[in-house]
XYZ file of N, CA and C in Angstrom:
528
model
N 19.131 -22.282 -34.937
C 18.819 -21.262 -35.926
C 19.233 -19.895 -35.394
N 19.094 -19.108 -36.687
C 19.342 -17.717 -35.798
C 18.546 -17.102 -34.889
N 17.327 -17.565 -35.025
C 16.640 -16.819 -33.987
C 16.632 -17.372 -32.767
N 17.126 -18.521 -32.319
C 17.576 -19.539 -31.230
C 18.973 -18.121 -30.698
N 19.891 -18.636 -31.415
C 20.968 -17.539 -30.974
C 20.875 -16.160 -30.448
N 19.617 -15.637 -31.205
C 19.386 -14.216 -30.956
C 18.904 -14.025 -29.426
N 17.650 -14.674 -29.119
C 16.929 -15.392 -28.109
C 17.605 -15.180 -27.196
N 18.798 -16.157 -27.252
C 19.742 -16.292 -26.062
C 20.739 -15.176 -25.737
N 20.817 -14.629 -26.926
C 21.691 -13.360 -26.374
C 20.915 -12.372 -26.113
N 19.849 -12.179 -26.068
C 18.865 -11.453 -25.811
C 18.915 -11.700 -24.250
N 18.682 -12.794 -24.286
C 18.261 -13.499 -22.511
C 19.529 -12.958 -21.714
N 20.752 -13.305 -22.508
C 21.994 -12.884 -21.489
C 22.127 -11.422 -21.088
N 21.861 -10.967 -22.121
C 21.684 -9.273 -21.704
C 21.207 -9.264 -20.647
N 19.668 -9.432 -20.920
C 18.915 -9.052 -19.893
C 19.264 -9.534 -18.596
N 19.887 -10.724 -18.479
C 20.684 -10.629 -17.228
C 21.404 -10.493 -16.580
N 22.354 -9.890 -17.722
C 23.427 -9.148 -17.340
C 22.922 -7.407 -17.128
N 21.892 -7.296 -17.945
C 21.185 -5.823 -17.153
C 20.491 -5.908 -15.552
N 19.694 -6.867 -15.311
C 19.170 -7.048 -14.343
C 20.083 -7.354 -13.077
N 21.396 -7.992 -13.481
C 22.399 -8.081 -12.279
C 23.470 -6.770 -11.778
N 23.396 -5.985 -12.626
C 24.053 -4.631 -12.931
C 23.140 -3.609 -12.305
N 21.848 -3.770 -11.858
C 20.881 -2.808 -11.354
C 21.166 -2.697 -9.740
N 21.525 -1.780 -9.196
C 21.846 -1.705 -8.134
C 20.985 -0.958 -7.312
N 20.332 -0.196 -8.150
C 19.010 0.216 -7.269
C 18.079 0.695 -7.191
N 17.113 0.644 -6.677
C 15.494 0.553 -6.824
C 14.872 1.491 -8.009
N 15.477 2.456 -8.564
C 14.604 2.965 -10.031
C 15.398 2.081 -10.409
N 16.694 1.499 -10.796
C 16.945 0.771 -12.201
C 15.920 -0.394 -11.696
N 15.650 -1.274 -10.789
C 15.056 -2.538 -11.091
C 13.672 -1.798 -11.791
N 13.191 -0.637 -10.989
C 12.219 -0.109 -11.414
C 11.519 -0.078 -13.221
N 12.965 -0.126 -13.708
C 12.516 0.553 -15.179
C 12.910 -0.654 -15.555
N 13.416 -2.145 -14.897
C 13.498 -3.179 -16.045
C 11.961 -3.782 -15.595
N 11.856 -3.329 -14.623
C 10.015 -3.955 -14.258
C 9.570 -3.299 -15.297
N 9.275 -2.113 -15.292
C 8.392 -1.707 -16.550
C 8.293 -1.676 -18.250
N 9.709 -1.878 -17.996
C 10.230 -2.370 -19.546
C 9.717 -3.347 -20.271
N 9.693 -4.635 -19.348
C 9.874 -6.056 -19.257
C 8.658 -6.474 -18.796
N 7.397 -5.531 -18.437
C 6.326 -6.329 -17.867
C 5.911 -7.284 -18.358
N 5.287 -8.243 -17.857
C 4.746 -9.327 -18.390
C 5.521 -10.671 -18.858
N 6.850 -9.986 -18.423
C 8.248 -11.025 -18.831
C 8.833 -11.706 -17.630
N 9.507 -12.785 -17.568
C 9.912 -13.306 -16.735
C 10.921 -12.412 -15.551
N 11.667 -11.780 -16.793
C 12.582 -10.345 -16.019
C 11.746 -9.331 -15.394
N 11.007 -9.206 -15.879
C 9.857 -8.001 -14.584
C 10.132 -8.782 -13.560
N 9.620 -10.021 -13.180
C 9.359 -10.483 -12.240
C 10.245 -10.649 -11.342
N 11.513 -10.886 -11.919
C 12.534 -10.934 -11.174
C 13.213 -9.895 -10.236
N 12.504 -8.360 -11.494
C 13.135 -7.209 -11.417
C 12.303 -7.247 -9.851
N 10.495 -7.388 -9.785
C 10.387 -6.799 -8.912
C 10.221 -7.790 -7.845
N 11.128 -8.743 -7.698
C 11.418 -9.252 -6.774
C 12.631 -8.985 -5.729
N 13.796 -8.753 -6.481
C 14.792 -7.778 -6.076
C 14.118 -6.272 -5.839
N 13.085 -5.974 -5.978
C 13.133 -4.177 -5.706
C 12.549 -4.639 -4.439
N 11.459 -5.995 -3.805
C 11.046 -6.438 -2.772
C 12.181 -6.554 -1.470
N 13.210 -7.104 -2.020
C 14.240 -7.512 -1.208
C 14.945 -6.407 -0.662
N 15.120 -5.424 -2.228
C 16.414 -4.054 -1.691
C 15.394 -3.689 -0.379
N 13.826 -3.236 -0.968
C 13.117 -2.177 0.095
C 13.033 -2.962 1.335
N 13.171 -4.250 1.702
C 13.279 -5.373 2.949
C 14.742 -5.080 3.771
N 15.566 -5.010 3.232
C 16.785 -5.017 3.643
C 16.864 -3.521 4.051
N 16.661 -3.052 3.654
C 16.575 -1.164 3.592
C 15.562 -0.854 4.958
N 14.626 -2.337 5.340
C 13.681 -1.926 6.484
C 12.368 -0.766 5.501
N 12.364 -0.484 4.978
C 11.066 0.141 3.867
C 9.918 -0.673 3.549
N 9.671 -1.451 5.060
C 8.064 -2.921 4.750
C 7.189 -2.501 3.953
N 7.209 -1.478 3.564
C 5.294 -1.082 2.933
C 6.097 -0.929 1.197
N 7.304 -0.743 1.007
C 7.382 -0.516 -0.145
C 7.528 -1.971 -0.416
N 8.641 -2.518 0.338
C 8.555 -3.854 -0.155
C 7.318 -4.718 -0.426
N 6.699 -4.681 1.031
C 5.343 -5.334 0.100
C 4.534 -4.736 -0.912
N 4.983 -3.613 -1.117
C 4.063 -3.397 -2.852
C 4.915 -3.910 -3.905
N 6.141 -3.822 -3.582
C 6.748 -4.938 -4.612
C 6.354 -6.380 -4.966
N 6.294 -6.944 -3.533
C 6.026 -8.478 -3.509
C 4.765 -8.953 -4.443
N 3.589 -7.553 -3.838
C 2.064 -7.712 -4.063
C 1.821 -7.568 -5.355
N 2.889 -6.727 -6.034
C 3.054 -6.335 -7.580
C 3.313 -7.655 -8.252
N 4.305 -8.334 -7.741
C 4.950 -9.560 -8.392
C 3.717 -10.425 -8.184
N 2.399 -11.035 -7.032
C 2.049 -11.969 -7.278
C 1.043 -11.440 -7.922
N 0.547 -10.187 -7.976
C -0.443 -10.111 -8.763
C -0.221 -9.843 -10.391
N 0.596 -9.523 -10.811
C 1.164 -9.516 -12.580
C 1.601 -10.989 -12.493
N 2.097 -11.383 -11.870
C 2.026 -13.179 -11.981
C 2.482 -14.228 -11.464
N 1.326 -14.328 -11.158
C 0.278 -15.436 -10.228
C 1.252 -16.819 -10.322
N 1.555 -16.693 -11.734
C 1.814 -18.292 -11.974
C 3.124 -18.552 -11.966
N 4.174 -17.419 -11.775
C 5.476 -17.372 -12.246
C 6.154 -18.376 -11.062
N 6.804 -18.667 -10.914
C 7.602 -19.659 -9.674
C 8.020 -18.739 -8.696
N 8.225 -16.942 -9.432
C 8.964 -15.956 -8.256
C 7.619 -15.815 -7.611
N 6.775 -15.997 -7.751
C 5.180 -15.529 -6.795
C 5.053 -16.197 -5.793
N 5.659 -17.587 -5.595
C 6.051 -17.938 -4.470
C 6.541 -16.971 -3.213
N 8.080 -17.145 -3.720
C 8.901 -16.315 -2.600
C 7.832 -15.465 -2.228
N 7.273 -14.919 -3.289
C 7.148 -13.318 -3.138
C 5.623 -13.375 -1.613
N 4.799 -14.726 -1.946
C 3.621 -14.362 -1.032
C 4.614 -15.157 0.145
N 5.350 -15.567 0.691
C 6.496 -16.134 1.980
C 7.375 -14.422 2.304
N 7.926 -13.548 1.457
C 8.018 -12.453 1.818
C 6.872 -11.743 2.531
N 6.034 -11.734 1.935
C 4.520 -10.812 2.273
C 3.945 -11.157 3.664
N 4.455 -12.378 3.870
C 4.331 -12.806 5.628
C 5.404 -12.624 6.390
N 6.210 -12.473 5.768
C 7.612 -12.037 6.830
C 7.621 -10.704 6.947
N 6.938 -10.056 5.896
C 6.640 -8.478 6.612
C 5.830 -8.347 7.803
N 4.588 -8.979 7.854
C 3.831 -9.064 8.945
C 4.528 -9.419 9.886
N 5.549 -10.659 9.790
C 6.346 -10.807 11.435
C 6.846 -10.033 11.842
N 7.659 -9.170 10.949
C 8.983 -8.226 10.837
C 8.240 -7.074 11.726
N 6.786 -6.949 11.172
C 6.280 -5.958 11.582
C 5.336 -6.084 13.558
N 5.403 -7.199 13.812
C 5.494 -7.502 15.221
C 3.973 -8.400 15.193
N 3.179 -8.932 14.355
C 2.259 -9.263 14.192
C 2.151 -10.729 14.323
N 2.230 -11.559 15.125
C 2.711 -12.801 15.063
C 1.647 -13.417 15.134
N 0.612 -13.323 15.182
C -0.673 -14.053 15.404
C -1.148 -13.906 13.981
N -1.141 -12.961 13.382
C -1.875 -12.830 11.783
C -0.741 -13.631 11.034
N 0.833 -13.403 11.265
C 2.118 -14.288 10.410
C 1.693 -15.795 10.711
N 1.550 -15.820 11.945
C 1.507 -17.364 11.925
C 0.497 -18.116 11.238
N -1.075 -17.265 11.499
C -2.017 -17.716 10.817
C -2.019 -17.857 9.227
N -1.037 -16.903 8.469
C -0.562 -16.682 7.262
C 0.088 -17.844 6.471
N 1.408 -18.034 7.472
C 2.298 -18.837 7.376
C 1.896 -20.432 7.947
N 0.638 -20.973 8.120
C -0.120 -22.180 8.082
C -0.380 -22.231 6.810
N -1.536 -21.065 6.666
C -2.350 -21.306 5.196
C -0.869 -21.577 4.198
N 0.154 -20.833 4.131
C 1.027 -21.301 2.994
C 1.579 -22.859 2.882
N 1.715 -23.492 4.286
C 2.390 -24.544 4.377
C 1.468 -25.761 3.758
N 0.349 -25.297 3.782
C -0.798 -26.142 3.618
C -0.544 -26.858 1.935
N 0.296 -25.588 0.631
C 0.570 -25.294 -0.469
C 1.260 -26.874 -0.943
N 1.408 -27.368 -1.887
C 1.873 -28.100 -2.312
C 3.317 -28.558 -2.821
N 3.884 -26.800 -2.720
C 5.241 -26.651 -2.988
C 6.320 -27.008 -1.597
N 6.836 -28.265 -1.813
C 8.038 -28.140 -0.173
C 8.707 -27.500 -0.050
N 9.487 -26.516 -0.889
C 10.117 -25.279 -0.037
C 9.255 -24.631 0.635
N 8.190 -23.992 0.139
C 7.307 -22.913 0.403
C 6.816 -23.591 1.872
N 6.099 -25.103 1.786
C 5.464 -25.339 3.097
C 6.297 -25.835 3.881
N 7.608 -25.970 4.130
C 8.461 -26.144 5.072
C 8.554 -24.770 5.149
N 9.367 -23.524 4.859
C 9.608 -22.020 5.068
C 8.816 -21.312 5.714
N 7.601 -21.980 5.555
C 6.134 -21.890 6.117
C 6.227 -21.766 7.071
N 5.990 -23.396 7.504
C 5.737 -23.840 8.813
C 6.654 -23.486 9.675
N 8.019 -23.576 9.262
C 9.132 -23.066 9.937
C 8.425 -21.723 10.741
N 8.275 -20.636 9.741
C 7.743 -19.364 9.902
C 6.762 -19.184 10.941
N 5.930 -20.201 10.791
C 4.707 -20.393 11.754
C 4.742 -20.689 13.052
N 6.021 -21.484 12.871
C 6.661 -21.556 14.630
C 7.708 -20.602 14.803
N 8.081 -19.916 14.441
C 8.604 -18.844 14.672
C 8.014 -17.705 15.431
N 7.288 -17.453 14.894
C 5.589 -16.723 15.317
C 5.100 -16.864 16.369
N 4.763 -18.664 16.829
C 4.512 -19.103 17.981
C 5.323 -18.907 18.973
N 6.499 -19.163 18.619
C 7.391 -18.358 20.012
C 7.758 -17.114 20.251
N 7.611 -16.061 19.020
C 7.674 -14.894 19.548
C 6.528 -14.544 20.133
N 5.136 -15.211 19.812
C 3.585 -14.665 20.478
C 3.646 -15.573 21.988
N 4.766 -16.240 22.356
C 5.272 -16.813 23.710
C 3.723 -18.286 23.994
N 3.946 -18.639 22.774
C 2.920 -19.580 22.602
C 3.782 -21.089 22.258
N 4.393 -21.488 23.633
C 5.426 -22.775 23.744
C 4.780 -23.841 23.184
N 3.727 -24.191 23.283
C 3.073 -25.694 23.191
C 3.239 -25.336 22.121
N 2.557 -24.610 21.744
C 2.520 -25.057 20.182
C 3.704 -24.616 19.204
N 4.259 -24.050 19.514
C 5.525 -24.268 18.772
C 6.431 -25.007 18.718
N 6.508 -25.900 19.935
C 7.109 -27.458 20.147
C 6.379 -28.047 19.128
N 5.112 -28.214 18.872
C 4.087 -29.065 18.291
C 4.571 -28.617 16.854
N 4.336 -27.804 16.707
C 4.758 -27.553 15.299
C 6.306 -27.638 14.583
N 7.260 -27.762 15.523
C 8.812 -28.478 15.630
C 8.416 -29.880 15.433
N 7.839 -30.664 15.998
C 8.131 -32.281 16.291
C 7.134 -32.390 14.751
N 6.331 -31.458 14.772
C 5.502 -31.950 12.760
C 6.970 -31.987 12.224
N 7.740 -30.692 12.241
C 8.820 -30.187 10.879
C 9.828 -31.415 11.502
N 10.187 -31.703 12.306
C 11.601 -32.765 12.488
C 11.253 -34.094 11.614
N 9.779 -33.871 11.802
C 9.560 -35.619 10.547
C 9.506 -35.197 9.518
N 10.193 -34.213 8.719
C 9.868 -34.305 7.268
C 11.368 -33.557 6.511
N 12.433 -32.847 7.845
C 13.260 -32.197 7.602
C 14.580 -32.679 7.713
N 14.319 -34.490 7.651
C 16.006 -35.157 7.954
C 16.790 -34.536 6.609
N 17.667 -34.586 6.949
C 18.831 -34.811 5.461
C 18.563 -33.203 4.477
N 17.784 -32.354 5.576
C 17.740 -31.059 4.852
C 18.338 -29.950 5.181
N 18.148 -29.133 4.903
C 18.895 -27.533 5.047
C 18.626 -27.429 6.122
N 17.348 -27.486 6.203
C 16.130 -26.975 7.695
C 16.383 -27.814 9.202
N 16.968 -28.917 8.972
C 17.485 -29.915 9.700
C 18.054 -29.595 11.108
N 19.053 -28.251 11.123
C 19.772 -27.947 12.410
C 18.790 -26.865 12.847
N 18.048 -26.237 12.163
C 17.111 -24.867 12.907
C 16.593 -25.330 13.202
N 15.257 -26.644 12.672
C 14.188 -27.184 14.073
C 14.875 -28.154 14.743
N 15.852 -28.629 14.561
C 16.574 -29.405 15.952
C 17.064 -28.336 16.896
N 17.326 -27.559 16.714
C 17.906 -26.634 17.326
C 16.686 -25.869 18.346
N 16.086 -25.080 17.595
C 14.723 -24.623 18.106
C 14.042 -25.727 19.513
N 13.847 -27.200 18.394
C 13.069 -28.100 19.318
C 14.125 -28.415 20.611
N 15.160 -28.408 21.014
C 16.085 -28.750 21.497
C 15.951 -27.700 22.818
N 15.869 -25.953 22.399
C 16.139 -24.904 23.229
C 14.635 -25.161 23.990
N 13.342 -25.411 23.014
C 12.111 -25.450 23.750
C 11.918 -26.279 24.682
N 12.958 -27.564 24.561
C 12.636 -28.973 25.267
C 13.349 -28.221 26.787
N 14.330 -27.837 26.413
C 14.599 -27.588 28.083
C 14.136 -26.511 28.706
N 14.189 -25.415 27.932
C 13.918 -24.070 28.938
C 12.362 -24.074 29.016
N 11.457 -24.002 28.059
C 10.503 -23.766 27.326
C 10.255 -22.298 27.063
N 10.417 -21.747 27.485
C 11.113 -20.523 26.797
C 11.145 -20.245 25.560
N 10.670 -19.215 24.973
C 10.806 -18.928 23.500
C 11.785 -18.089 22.867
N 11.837 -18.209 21.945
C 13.537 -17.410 21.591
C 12.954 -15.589 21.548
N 13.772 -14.986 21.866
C 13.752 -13.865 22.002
C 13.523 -13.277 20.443
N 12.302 -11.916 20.880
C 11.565 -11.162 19.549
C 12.657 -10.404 19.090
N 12.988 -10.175 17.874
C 13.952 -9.135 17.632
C 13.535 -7.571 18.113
N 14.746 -7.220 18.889
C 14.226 -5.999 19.885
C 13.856 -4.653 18.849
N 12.694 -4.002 18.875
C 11.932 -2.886 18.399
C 12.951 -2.145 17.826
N 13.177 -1.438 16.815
C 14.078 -0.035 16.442
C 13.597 1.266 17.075
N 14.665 1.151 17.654
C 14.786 3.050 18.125
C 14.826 4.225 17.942
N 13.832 4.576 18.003
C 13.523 6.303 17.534
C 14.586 7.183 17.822
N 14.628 8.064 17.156
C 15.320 9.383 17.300
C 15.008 10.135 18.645
């Protein structure tokens, strides 16, 4: 029908507006445009990412925190609470990320609780906490054959098995 057609060209716009936004007021104003729409969400998921990439943690996580709290239920609220713990790592906190990044893995979604757990041993070796980040490798190697994730905890479990040694923290940024 026509309103099927309309719908869809409606939809294409909007993502052809939302891919055309290059930066943080435009996602800004399709978030507010669009609240409550699937495109907010998206919008302020990308404004999460630009302010991440940009190193801007506190804006980004008000992005992220924006997205899970306008909605909860959307599939982007995912990413968005797995971002919200990678700020905490990013931010040198590896004992609160890791503890973070359990509770998520715990979730029912397998991207999210593999990205997780991954995350969680990540954590463990930057907080120079070997055992258990082996331990938490030999969980992820039984569940990560034939996946994406497949060469990072072989890899990881592989560097821990010999050196034990944890992989090096990404080194601090330098002041002026």
């Amino acid at each position: 029908t026509y309103g099927d057609w309309s719908s869809d060209v409606c939809s294409s716009d909007l993502a052809v507006q939302l891919a055309k936004a290059t930066d943080v007021g435009g996602l800004q104003a399709i978030a507010r445009e669009f609240a409550g729409k699937p495109v907010g969400a998206q919008a302020l998921l990308r404004m999460g990412e630009m302010h991440f990439e940009a190193g801007r943690l506190n804006e980004a996580g008000a992005a992220y925190k924006d997205l899970v709290d306008r909605y909860p239920s959307n599939p982007l609220a995912q990413p968005a609470r797995l971002s919200l713990v990678a700020i905490i790592e990013a931010q040198g906190n590896f004992e609160e990320a890791k503890a973070q990044y359990l509770q998520l893995a715990m979730r029912g979604d397998s991207y999210l609780a593999l990205a997780a757990k991954i995350g969680a041993a990540r954590c463990a070796e930057a907080a120079g906490q070997t055992k258990e980040a082996q331990q938490l490798y030999e969980e992820l190697a039984q569940v990560v054959r034939g996946s994406a994730w497949e060469t990072t905890v072989f890899v990881r479990r592989s560097v821990l098995a010999r050196t034990g040694i944890p992989a090096p923290a990404a080194a601090p940024a330098v002041g002026p």
